[in-house]
CSV table of C-alpha atoms and ligand atoms in Angstrom, one decimal:
chain,number,residue,atom,x,y,z
A,1,MET,CA,-51.9,-53.5,20.2
A,2,ARG,CA,-51.9,-56.4,17.7
A,3,PRO,CA,-54.1,-59.3,19.1
A,4,ASN,CA,-52.4,-62.6,19.9
A,5,LEU,CA,-54.9,-65.4,20.0
A,6,GLY,CA,-52.7,-68.3,21.3
A,7,ALA,CA,-52.5,-71.7,19.6
A,8,VAL,CA,-55.8,-73.1,20.8
A,9,ARG,CA,-58.0,-70.1,20.0
A,10,LEU,CA,-56.1,-69.6,16.7
A,11,ALA,CA,-56.9,-73.2,15.6
A,12,ALA,CA,-60.5,-72.8,16.7
A,13,SER,CA,-60.9,-69.6,14.7
A,14,ALA,CA,-59.2,-71.1,11.7
A,15,ALA,CA,-61.7,-74.0,11.8
A,16,TRP,CA,-64.5,-71.5,12.3
A,17,THR,CA,-63.3,-69.5,9.3
A,18,LEU,CA,-63.4,-72.5,7.0
A,19,SER,CA,-66.9,-73.5,8.2
A,20,GLY,CA,-68.0,-69.9,7.7
A,21,ASN,CA,-66.8,-70.0,4.1
A,22,ASP,CA,-68.6,-73.3,3.5
A,23,ILE,CA,-71.6,-72.6,1.3
A,24,GLY,CA,-72.7,-76.3,1.1
A,25,THR,CA,-71.5,-77.0,-2.4
A,26,MET,CA,-67.9,-75.8,-1.8
A,27,ILE,CA,-65.7,-73.8,0.5
A,28,THR,CA,-65.2,-70.4,-1.1
A,29,ALA,CA,-61.7,-68.8,-1.3
A,30,ALA,CA,-63.0,-65.9,0.8
A,31,PRO,CA,-66.4,-64.7,2.1
A,32,ARG,CA,-66.9,-61.6,-0.1
A,33,LEU,CA,-64.0,-60.9,-2.4
A,34,TYR,CA,-63.8,-64.5,-3.7
A,35,PRO,CA,-67.2,-66.2,-3.5
A,36,HIS,CA,-66.2,-69.2,-5.7
A,37,MET,CA,-63.7,-72.1,-5.7
A,38,TRP,CA,-60.2,-71.3,-6.9
A,39,SER,CA,-58.0,-74.2,-8.1
A,40,TRP,CA,-54.9,-73.8,-6.0
A,41,ASP,CA,-56.8,-72.4,-3.0
A,42,THR,CA,-58.8,-75.6,-2.9
A,43,ALA,CA,-55.7,-77.7,-2.9
A,44,PHE,CA,-54.6,-75.9,0.3
A,45,ILE,CA,-58.1,-75.7,1.8
A,46,SER,CA,-58.4,-79.5,1.6
A,47,ILE,CA,-55.2,-79.9,3.6
A,48,GLY,CA,-56.6,-77.9,6.5
A,49,LEU,CA,-59.9,-79.6,6.2
A,50,ALA,CA,-58.2,-83.0,6.6
A,51,HIS,CA,-57.2,-82.1,10.1
A,52,LEU,CA,-60.9,-81.5,10.9
A,53,ASN,CA,-62.5,-84.2,8.8
A,54,VAL,CA,-60.7,-86.3,6.3
A,55,ALA,CA,-63.9,-87.3,4.4
A,56,ARG,CA,-64.8,-83.6,4.1
A,57,ALA,CA,-61.3,-82.9,2.7
A,58,ALA,CA,-61.7,-85.6,0.2
A,59,ARG,CA,-65.0,-84.2,-0.9
A,60,GLU,CA,-63.6,-80.8,-1.4
A,61,LEU,CA,-60.8,-82.0,-3.6
A,62,GLU,CA,-63.2,-84.2,-5.5
A,63,THR,CA,-65.5,-81.2,-6.1
A,64,LEU,CA,-62.6,-79.4,-7.8
A,65,LEU,CA,-61.7,-82.5,-9.8
A,66,GLY,CA,-65.3,-82.9,-10.8
A,67,ALA,CA,-65.0,-79.6,-12.8
A,68,GLN,CA,-61.9,-80.8,-14.7
A,69,TRP,CA,-62.2,-80.2,-18.4
A,70,ARG,CA,-62.6,-83.2,-20.7
A,71,ASN,CA,-59.1,-82.5,-22.0
A,72,GLY,CA,-57.6,-82.7,-18.5
A,73,MET,CA,-57.2,-79.0,-17.6
A,74,ILE,CA,-58.2,-78.1,-14.0
A,75,PRO,CA,-59.8,-74.7,-14.4
A,76,HIS,CA,-58.7,-71.8,-12.2
A,77,ILE,CA,-62.2,-71.0,-11.0
A,78,VAL,CA,-65.2,-73.3,-10.4
A,79,PHE,CA,-68.1,-70.9,-10.0
A,80,SER,CA,-70.7,-71.2,-7.3
A,81,GLU,CA,-74.2,-69.7,-7.7
A,82,GLY,CA,-72.8,-66.7,-5.9
A,83,THR,CA,-72.5,-63.3,-7.6
A,84,GLY,CA,-70.3,-60.4,-6.7
A,85,TYR,CA,-67.1,-61.5,-8.5
A,86,PHE,CA,-66.0,-60.2,-11.8
A,87,PRO,CA,-65.2,-61.7,-14.3
A,88,GLY,CA,-68.0,-64.3,-13.7
A,89,PRO,CA,-69.0,-67.2,-15.9
A,90,GLU,CA,-70.8,-65.1,-18.5
A,91,ARG,CA,-67.8,-63.0,-19.3
A,92,TRP,CA,-65.6,-66.1,-19.6
A,93,GLY,CA,-68.2,-68.0,-21.7
A,94,ALA,CA,-66.0,-71.1,-21.4
A,95,ALA,CA,-68.8,-73.7,-21.7
A,96,GLU,CA,-70.4,-71.9,-24.6
A,97,LEU,CA,-67.2,-71.8,-26.6
A,98,ASN,CA,-65.4,-75.0,-25.8
A,99,THR,CA,-67.0,-78.5,-25.6
A,100,ASP,CA,-64.3,-79.7,-23.3
A,101,ALA,CA,-65.5,-77.3,-20.5
A,102,PRO,CA,-68.2,-78.6,-18.3
A,103,ASN,CA,-71.7,-77.0,-18.4
A,104,ALA,CA,-72.2,-77.5,-14.7
A,105,PRO,CA,-70.5,-76.3,-12.7
A,106,ARG,CA,-69.4,-73.3,-14.8
A,107,THR,CA,-65.7,-72.6,-14.9
A,108,SER,CA,-63.2,-70.1,-16.1
A,109,GLY,CA,-61.0,-70.9,-19.1
A,110,ILE,CA,-57.5,-70.8,-17.7
A,111,CYS,CA,-55.6,-72.8,-15.0
A,112,GLN,CA,-53.5,-72.2,-11.9
A,113,PRO,CA,-50.3,-73.7,-10.4
A,114,PRO,CA,-50.3,-77.5,-10.1
A,115,VAL,CA,-50.1,-78.0,-6.4
A,116,HIS,CA,-52.9,-80.6,-6.1
A,117,ALA,CA,-50.7,-83.7,-5.8
A,118,ILE,CA,-49.0,-82.0,-2.8
A,119,ALA,CA,-52.4,-81.6,-1.2
A,120,LEU,CA,-53.3,-85.3,-2.0
A,121,ARG,CA,-50.0,-86.4,-0.4
A,122,ARG,CA,-50.8,-84.3,2.7
A,123,ILE,CA,-54.4,-85.5,3.0
A,124,VAL,CA,-53.4,-89.2,2.6
A,125,ASP,CA,-50.7,-88.8,5.3
A,126,ILE,CA,-53.1,-87.1,7.7
A,127,ALA,CA,-55.7,-89.8,7.0
A,128,ARG,CA,-53.2,-92.5,7.7
A,129,SER,CA,-52.0,-90.9,10.9
A,130,GLN,CA,-55.6,-90.9,12.0
A,131,GLY,CA,-56.0,-94.5,11.2
A,132,GLN,CA,-58.4,-93.8,8.3
A,133,ARG,CA,-56.6,-95.9,5.7
A,134,ASP,CA,-59.7,-96.7,3.8
A,135,VAL,CA,-60.7,-93.1,3.1
A,136,ALA,CA,-57.1,-92.4,2.1
A,137,PHE,CA,-57.0,-95.3,-0.3
A,138,LYS,CA,-60.4,-94.5,-1.8
A,139,LEU,CA,-59.4,-90.9,-2.4
A,140,LEU,CA,-56.1,-91.9,-3.9
A,141,LYS,CA,-57.8,-94.3,-6.3
A,142,THR,CA,-60.2,-91.7,-7.6
A,143,ALA,CA,-58.0,-88.6,-7.6
A,144,TRP,CA,-54.8,-90.1,-8.9
A,145,PRO,CA,-55.9,-90.7,-12.5
A,146,LYS,CA,-57.4,-87.3,-12.7
A,147,LEU,CA,-54.2,-85.6,-11.5
A,148,TYR,CA,-52.2,-87.7,-13.9
A,149,ARG,CA,-54.4,-86.4,-16.7
A,150,TRP,CA,-53.9,-82.8,-15.4
A,151,HIS,CA,-50.1,-83.2,-15.5
A,152,GLU,CA,-50.3,-84.7,-18.9
A,153,TRP,CA,-52.4,-81.8,-20.2
A,154,LEU,CA,-49.7,-79.4,-18.9
A,155,VAL,CA,-46.9,-81.3,-20.7
A,156,ARG,CA,-48.9,-81.5,-23.9
A,157,HIS,CA,-50.2,-78.0,-24.1
A,158,ARG,CA,-48.0,-75.8,-21.9
A,159,ASP,CA,-44.5,-76.7,-22.8
A,160,PRO,CA,-44.1,-74.9,-26.1
A,161,LEU,CA,-40.3,-75.1,-26.2
A,162,GLY,CA,-40.3,-78.8,-25.3
A,163,THR,CA,-37.7,-78.1,-22.6
A,164,GLY,CA,-39.9,-78.7,-19.5
A,165,MET,CA,-40.3,-75.0,-18.8
A,166,LEU,CA,-44.1,-74.6,-18.5
A,167,ALA,CA,-45.8,-71.5,-20.0
A,168,ILE,CA,-48.7,-69.4,-18.7
A,169,VAL,CA,-51.0,-67.4,-20.9
A,170,HIS,CA,-52.3,-65.0,-18.2
A,171,GLY,CA,-50.8,-63.6,-15.1
A,172,TRP,CA,-53.7,-65.1,-13.2
A,173,GLU,CA,-52.4,-68.5,-14.1
A,174,SER,CA,-49.3,-67.9,-12.0
A,175,GLY,CA,-51.4,-67.1,-9.0
A,176,MET,CA,-49.3,-64.0,-8.5
A,177,ASP,CA,-51.4,-61.8,-10.7
A,178,ASN,CA,-49.7,-58.4,-10.6
A,179,SER,CA,-46.2,-59.5,-9.6
A,180,PRO,CA,-43.4,-57.3,-11.1
A,181,ARG,CA,-42.4,-60.5,-12.8
A,182,TRP,CA,-45.1,-59.8,-15.4
A,183,ASP,CA,-44.6,-56.0,-15.9
A,184,LEU,CA,-42.5,-56.3,-19.1
A,185,PRO,CA,-44.7,-58.9,-20.8
A,186,TYR,CA,-47.9,-57.1,-19.8
A,187,ALA,CA,-46.4,-53.9,-21.3
A,188,GLU,CA,-46.8,-55.7,-24.6
A,189,VAL,CA,-50.4,-56.5,-24.0
A,190,VAL,CA,-52.4,-53.7,-25.7
A,191,PRO,CA,-56.1,-53.8,-25.1
A,192,GLY,CA,-58.0,-53.4,-28.4
A,193,PRO,CA,-60.9,-50.9,-28.9
A,194,ASP,CA,-63.3,-53.9,-29.0
A,195,LEU,CA,-62.6,-54.7,-25.3
A,196,PRO,CA,-66.2,-54.9,-24.0
A,197,PRO,CA,-66.9,-52.5,-21.1
A,198,TYR,CA,-66.9,-53.9,-17.6
A,199,VAL,CA,-67.4,-53.0,-14.0
A,200,ARG,CA,-64.9,-54.2,-11.4
A,201,LEU,CA,-66.5,-55.6,-8.3
A,202,ASP,CA,-63.4,-56.0,-6.1
A,203,ARG,CA,-63.2,-52.3,-5.2
A,204,GLY,CA,-64.6,-51.5,-1.9
A,205,LEU,CA,-64.0,-55.0,-0.6
A,206,VAL,CA,-60.5,-54.2,0.7
A,207,ALA,CA,-59.4,-51.3,2.8
A,208,ALA,CA,-57.6,-49.4,0.0
A,209,ASP,CA,-57.7,-49.6,-3.8
A,210,ALA,CA,-53.9,-49.8,-3.9
A,211,GLU,CA,-54.2,-53.3,-2.2
A,212,ARG,CA,-55.6,-54.6,-5.5
A,213,PRO,CA,-54.3,-54.4,-9.1
A,214,SER,CA,-54.8,-51.1,-11.0
A,215,ASP,CA,-57.4,-50.4,-13.7
A,216,ALA,CA,-54.8,-50.5,-16.3
A,217,GLU,CA,-53.8,-53.9,-15.2
A,218,TYR,CA,-57.4,-55.1,-15.2
A,219,ASP,CA,-57.8,-53.9,-18.8
A,220,ARG,CA,-55.0,-56.2,-19.8
A,221,TYR,CA,-56.3,-59.1,-17.8
A,222,LEU,CA,-59.7,-58.7,-19.5
A,223,TRP,CA,-58.2,-58.2,-22.9
A,224,LEU,CA,-56.4,-61.6,-22.6
A,225,ILE,CA,-59.7,-63.2,-22.0
A,226,GLU,CA,-61.0,-61.6,-25.2
A,227,GLU,CA,-58.1,-63.0,-27.1
A,228,MET,CA,-58.8,-66.5,-25.7
A,229,ARG,CA,-62.5,-66.2,-26.5
A,230,LYS,CA,-61.6,-65.5,-30.1
A,231,VAL,CA,-59.9,-69.0,-30.4
A,232,ARG,CA,-62.6,-70.6,-28.3
A,233,TYR,CA,-60.2,-71.6,-25.5
A,234,ASP,CA,-58.5,-74.1,-27.8
A,235,ALA,CA,-55.4,-74.8,-25.7
A,236,ASP,CA,-52.8,-74.8,-28.5
A,237,ALA,CA,-54.4,-71.9,-30.4
A,238,VAL,CA,-54.3,-69.9,-27.1
A,239,VAL,CA,-50.5,-70.6,-26.8
A,240,ARG,CA,-50.1,-69.6,-30.5
A,241,THR,CA,-52.1,-66.4,-30.3
A,242,SER,CA,-52.1,-65.0,-26.8
A,243,SER,CA,-50.1,-61.7,-26.5
A,244,PHE,CA,-48.9,-62.9,-23.1
A,245,LEU,CA,-46.9,-66.1,-23.1
A,246,VAL,CA,-44.3,-66.6,-20.4
A,247,GLY,CA,-42.3,-69.6,-19.1
A,248,ASP,CA,-43.1,-69.4,-15.4
A,249,VAL,CA,-40.2,-70.7,-13.3
A,250,PHE,CA,-42.3,-71.0,-10.1
A,251,VAL,CA,-45.1,-73.0,-11.8
A,252,THR,CA,-42.4,-75.2,-13.5
A,253,ALA,CA,-40.8,-75.9,-10.1
A,254,LEU,CA,-44.1,-76.7,-8.5
A,255,PHE,CA,-44.9,-79.0,-11.4
A,256,ALA,CA,-41.5,-80.8,-11.0
A,257,LEU,CA,-42.1,-81.2,-7.3
A,258,ALA,CA,-45.8,-82.3,-7.7
A,259,SER,CA,-44.9,-84.8,-10.5
A,260,GLU,CA,-42.5,-86.5,-8.2
A,261,VAL,CA,-45.0,-86.6,-5.4
A,262,LEU,CA,-47.7,-87.9,-7.7
A,263,ALA,CA,-45.3,-90.6,-8.9
A,264,THR,CA,-44.7,-91.8,-5.4
A,265,LEU,CA,-48.5,-91.7,-4.7
A,266,GLY,CA,-48.9,-93.8,-7.8
A,267,GLU,CA,-46.5,-96.4,-6.4
A,268,GLU,CA,-48.5,-96.5,-3.2
A,269,SER,CA,-51.8,-97.1,-5.1
A,270,GLU,CA,-50.5,-99.5,-7.8
A,271,GLN,CA,-51.0,-97.3,-10.8
A,272,PRO,CA,-49.5,-98.3,-14.1
A,273,PRO,CA,-45.7,-98.4,-13.9
A,274,TRP,CA,-45.3,-96.6,-17.3
A,275,ARG,CA,-47.3,-93.7,-16.0
A,276,ILE,CA,-45.1,-93.5,-12.9
A,277,ARG,CA,-42.0,-93.5,-15.0
A,278,GLN,CA,-43.5,-90.8,-17.3
A,279,LEU,CA,-44.2,-88.6,-14.3
A,280,ARG,CA,-40.6,-89.0,-13.0
A,281,GLY,CA,-39.4,-88.1,-16.5
A,282,TRP,CA,-41.5,-85.0,-16.6
A,283,ALA,CA,-40.2,-84.0,-13.2
A,284,ARG,CA,-36.6,-84.5,-14.3
A,285,ARG,CA,-37.1,-82.4,-17.4
A,286,SER,CA,-38.8,-79.5,-15.5
A,287,ARG,CA,-36.3,-79.6,-12.8
A,288,ALA,CA,-33.6,-79.1,-15.4
A,289,ALA,CA,-35.5,-76.3,-17.0
A,290,VAL,CA,-35.7,-74.5,-13.6
A,291,ALA,CA,-32.0,-75.0,-13.1
A,292,ALA,CA,-31.3,-73.6,-16.5
A,293,ALA,CA,-33.2,-70.5,-15.6
A,294,TYR,CA,-30.8,-69.8,-12.7
A,295,ASP,CA,-28.8,-66.6,-13.1
A,296,PRO,CA,-25.4,-66.8,-11.3
A,297,ARG,CA,-25.2,-62.9,-11.4
A,298,THR,CA,-28.3,-62.4,-9.2
A,299,GLY,CA,-28.3,-65.9,-7.5
A,300,LEU,CA,-32.0,-66.2,-8.5
A,301,ALA,CA,-34.0,-68.1,-11.2
A,302,ARG,CA,-35.7,-66.2,-13.9
A,303,ASP,CA,-38.9,-66.4,-15.9
A,304,ARG,CA,-38.7,-66.5,-19.7
A,305,ASP,CA,-40.8,-64.1,-21.8
A,306,LEU,CA,-41.6,-66.3,-24.8
A,307,ARG,CA,-43.1,-63.5,-26.9
A,308,GLY,CA,-40.3,-61.1,-26.3
A,309,ASP,CA,-37.7,-64.0,-26.3
A,310,ARG,CA,-35.9,-62.6,-23.2
A,311,TRP,CA,-35.2,-63.5,-19.6
A,312,LEU,CA,-37.1,-61.7,-17.0
A,313,SER,CA,-35.0,-60.8,-14.0
A,314,THR,CA,-37.0,-59.5,-11.1
A,315,SER,CA,-36.3,-59.7,-7.4
A,316,THR,CA,-39.4,-61.7,-6.4
A,317,ILE,CA,-40.0,-64.7,-4.3
A,318,ALA,CA,-40.4,-66.8,-7.5
A,319,GLY,CA,-36.7,-66.5,-8.0
A,320,PHE,CA,-36.2,-69.1,-5.2
A,321,ALA,CA,-38.2,-71.7,-7.2
A,322,PRO,CA,-35.2,-74.1,-7.4
A,323,LEU,CA,-35.3,-74.5,-3.7
A,324,LEU,CA,-38.8,-76.1,-4.1
A,325,CYS,CA,-37.8,-78.8,-6.6
A,326,GLY,CA,-34.0,-79.1,-6.4
A,327,GLY,CA,-31.7,-79.5,-9.4
A,328,LEU,CA,-29.1,-76.8,-8.7
A,329,PRO,CA,-25.5,-77.6,-7.9
A,330,VAL,CA,-25.0,-77.9,-4.1
A,331,ASP,CA,-23.0,-74.6,-3.8
A,332,ALA,CA,-25.5,-72.5,-5.7
A,333,GLU,CA,-28.4,-74.1,-3.7
A,334,LYS,CA,-26.7,-73.3,-0.4
A,335,SER,CA,-26.1,-69.7,-1.3
A,336,MET,CA,-29.7,-69.4,-2.6
A,337,LEU,CA,-30.9,-70.6,0.8
A,338,ALA,CA,-28.6,-68.2,2.5
A,339,THR,CA,-30.0,-65.3,0.4
A,340,LEU,CA,-33.6,-66.3,1.2
A,341,THR,CA,-32.9,-66.2,5.0
A,342,GLY,CA,-30.5,-63.3,4.8
A,343,PRO,CA,-30.8,-59.5,5.1
A,344,GLU,CA,-32.0,-59.0,1.5
A,345,TRP,CA,-35.1,-61.2,2.2
A,346,ALA,CA,-36.5,-62.9,5.2
A,347,GLY,CA,-33.8,-61.6,7.5
A,348,HIS,CA,-34.2,-58.0,6.5
A,349,PRO,CA,-34.0,-56.0,9.8
A,350,ALA,CA,-37.2,-54.0,9.1
A,351,LEU,CA,-39.5,-57.0,8.7
A,352,PHE,CA,-42.2,-57.9,11.2
A,353,ALA,CA,-41.5,-61.6,10.9
A,354,ARG,CA,-38.7,-63.5,9.3
A,355,ILE,CA,-40.7,-64.7,6.3
A,356,PRO,CA,-39.8,-63.9,2.7
A,357,PRO,CA,-42.1,-61.2,1.3
A,358,SER,CA,-43.3,-61.4,-2.3
A,359,VAL,CA,-40.7,-58.8,-3.4
A,360,SER,CA,-37.3,-58.0,-1.7
A,361,PRO,CA,-37.6,-55.1,0.6
A,362,ASN,CA,-34.4,-53.7,-1.0
A,363,ASP,CA,-35.9,-53.7,-4.4
A,364,VAL,CA,-37.0,-50.4,-6.0
A,365,GLY,CA,-40.3,-52.0,-6.9
A,366,PHE,CA,-41.1,-53.0,-3.3
A,367,ARG,CA,-44.6,-51.8,-2.4
A,368,PRO,CA,-45.4,-53.2,1.0
A,369,LYS,CA,-49.2,-52.9,0.7
A,370,GLU,CA,-49.7,-53.8,-3.0
A,371,TYR,CA,-50.8,-57.4,-3.4
A,372,TRP,CA,-48.1,-59.4,-5.1
A,373,ARG,CA,-45.6,-56.4,-5.1
A,374,GLY,CA,-44.4,-56.7,-1.6
A,375,PRO,CA,-46.7,-58.2,1.0
A,376,MET,CA,-46.1,-61.5,2.8
A,377,TRP,CA,-48.4,-64.4,1.7
A,378,PRO,CA,-48.6,-67.2,4.4
A,379,VAL,CA,-49.6,-69.7,1.7
A,380,ILE,CA,-46.3,-69.1,-0.1
A,381,ALA,CA,-44.3,-69.6,3.1
A,382,TRP,CA,-46.2,-72.8,3.6
A,383,LEU,CA,-45.1,-74.1,0.3
A,384,PHE,CA,-41.5,-73.4,1.0
A,385,GLY,CA,-41.8,-74.8,4.5
A,386,TRP,CA,-43.3,-78.0,3.2
A,387,ALA,CA,-40.8,-78.4,0.4
A,388,PHE,CA,-37.9,-77.7,2.9
A,389,ALA,CA,-39.1,-80.5,5.2
A,390,GLN,CA,-39.2,-82.9,2.2
A,391,ARG,CA,-35.7,-81.9,1.3
A,392,GLY,CA,-34.4,-82.5,4.8
A,393,TRP,CA,-34.0,-78.8,5.8
A,394,GLN,CA,-36.1,-79.3,8.9
A,395,GLU,CA,-34.7,-76.3,10.8
A,396,GLU,CA,-35.5,-73.9,8.1
A,397,SER,CA,-38.9,-75.4,7.7
A,398,ASP,CA,-39.7,-75.1,11.4
A,399,HIS,CA,-38.5,-71.6,11.4
A,400,LEU,CA,-40.9,-70.5,8.6
A,401,ARG,CA,-43.7,-72.2,10.5
A,402,SER,CA,-43.1,-70.5,13.8
A,403,GLU,CA,-42.6,-67.1,12.1
A,404,CYS,CA,-45.7,-67.5,10.1
A,405,LEU,CA,-47.7,-68.5,13.1
A,406,ARG,CA,-46.5,-65.3,14.8
A,407,LEU,CA,-47.7,-63.3,11.8
A,408,ALA,CA,-51.1,-65.0,11.7
A,409,ALA,CA,-51.6,-64.9,15.5
A,410,ASP,CA,-53.9,-61.8,15.1
A,411,GLY,CA,-56.6,-64.3,13.9
A,412,SER,CA,-57.6,-62.1,10.9
A,413,PHE,CA,-56.6,-64.8,8.4
A,414,ALA,CA,-55.8,-62.1,6.0
A,415,GLU,CA,-55.1,-62.8,2.4
A,416,TYR,CA,-51.6,-61.1,2.8
A,417,TYR,CA,-49.8,-59.0,5.4
A,418,HIS,CA,-47.8,-55.8,5.4
A,419,PRO,CA,-44.2,-57.1,5.7
A,420,VAL,CA,-43.0,-54.3,8.0
A,421,THR,CA,-45.9,-53.7,10.3
A,422,GLY,CA,-47.7,-57.1,10.1
A,423,GLU,CA,-50.9,-55.3,9.3
A,424,PRO,CA,-53.5,-57.6,7.7
A,425,LEU,CA,-54.3,-56.7,4.1
A,426,GLY,CA,-56.6,-57.8,1.3
A,427,SER,CA,-59.5,-60.0,2.2
A,428,ARG,CA,-60.0,-61.2,5.8
A,429,GLN,CA,-61.1,-64.8,6.7
A,430,GLN,CA,-59.2,-66.0,3.6
A,431,SER,CA,-59.7,-69.7,3.5
A,432,TRP,CA,-56.1,-70.6,2.4
A,433,THR,CA,-54.6,-68.6,5.2
A,434,ALA,CA,-56.8,-70.3,7.8
A,435,THR,CA,-56.0,-73.7,6.4
A,436,VAL,CA,-52.2,-73.3,6.3
A,437,VAL,CA,-52.4,-72.1,9.9
A,438,LEU,CA,-54.4,-75.2,10.8
A,439,ASP,CA,-51.8,-77.4,9.2
A,440,TRP,CA,-49.0,-75.6,11.1
A,441,LEU,CA,-50.8,-76.0,14.4
A,442,HIS,CA,-51.1,-79.8,14.1
B,1,9WN,C1,-57.7,-64.0,-9.8
B,1,9WN,C2,-58.2,-66.6,-4.8
B,1,9WN,C3,-57.2,-66.0,-5.8
B,1,9WN,C4,-55.8,-66.6,-5.7
B,1,9WN,C5,-54.8,-65.9,-6.5
B,1,9WN,C6,-54.8,-64.4,-6.1
B,1,9WN,C7,-56.2,-63.8,-6.3
B,1,9WN,C8,-57.8,-63.6,-8.3
B,1,9WN,C9,-58.2,-62.1,-8.1
B,1,9WN,O1,-57.2,-64.6,-5.6
B,1,9WN,O2,-56.5,-63.9,-7.7
B,1,9WN,O3,-57.5,-65.3,-10.0
B,1,9WN,O4,-59.3,-61.8,-8.5
B,1,9WN,O5,-57.4,-61.3,-7.7
B,1,9WN,O6,-53.9,-63.7,-6.8
B,1,9WN,O7,-53.5,-66.4,-6.2
B,1,9WN,O8,-55.9,-68.0,-6.1
B,1,9WN,O9,-57.7,-66.5,-3.5
């Protein structure tokens, strides 16, 4: 029988999970598999923390922002002193190769989806609702300019077409590492003979190897790092030379959404009006790029392979990106929402909970246990739920919330879940799962 903790015990266990992952200097993404700070994980983690202690939440976000590169990039990993994760700081060599990277703490050399302004919005609102206006205002004042610079970096260095469609140079930057979205572009990434040998450390930390990416996938992940090392992580040179360059529709939608959110936060904290106007302009352009990626034949939005100069049509959760940021004509949007909740996706009769999995259960590539190739990720459901509430779709938002709470009621706080059986998969006590559950329970 699957355990069901009930709301009070579930909230207590979520809080306990976060404190268990607190190593003093940061809250790690997970106890063993991920003993460091990940950029988008930390954004979500700080939201959950805010319910427990707003000052602690502010500190967590500030720790991440403290590792921001001098050029504005927020790195995808901020390394702790902990070992046990590969590739670690030595393999990345970011600080050795690029003077924009901080020496301490050490970081990786790529980035992750820009969800941080959404976290800031949430923390500020939670703080205000608790009467802690001073903490909220202080955090806004320190974090806002840094987040502005982060968004500016993305526009400057990751919009190679100048259309607002943001590009990624590694599947890890999407946060959806081995999603079928990247199969075609990764097929063109050919690891060279000079790929230095390495030993994976993630094996054995999950129940079955198939829950993690394959060795062939890892070779490509590592090869892309070699390519970046060759150009010393110079942002424009990386975009010119990386054998993986893809316009990521999900990242672009999050950027559009987060830029609007940041603009509003800017108004609330009296930031320079020209910067606020600029953010709204970036949001408009990226929203239009997301809408332009919409394919009326499938009803989903596509990624764009910039090396292969082709659209990438896959049946993954990222195809619903326009629902996050808006921009589609009303009819197309309505029918996309109906697809998301309908029998191809969240309403598929075989599913354990009515939450969209990472790949449609009807797709030939659906693999219910394989990481980003099928499982349900609570954190992704949270993002849609939050965006839906902003867009006035409260019923759909509430529904995602209650279904996700049902999925997470076992208290494992798994990294991802089997969409049909609800079995926990990947890491346990994953911080971002605990934190979104905490947010839902408040
Ligand atoms: C590589 C930490 C991260 C998440 C990603 C998820 C996974 C790392 C890995 O774990 O990626 O960055 O080693 O598999 O795909 O979204 O941020 O939780």
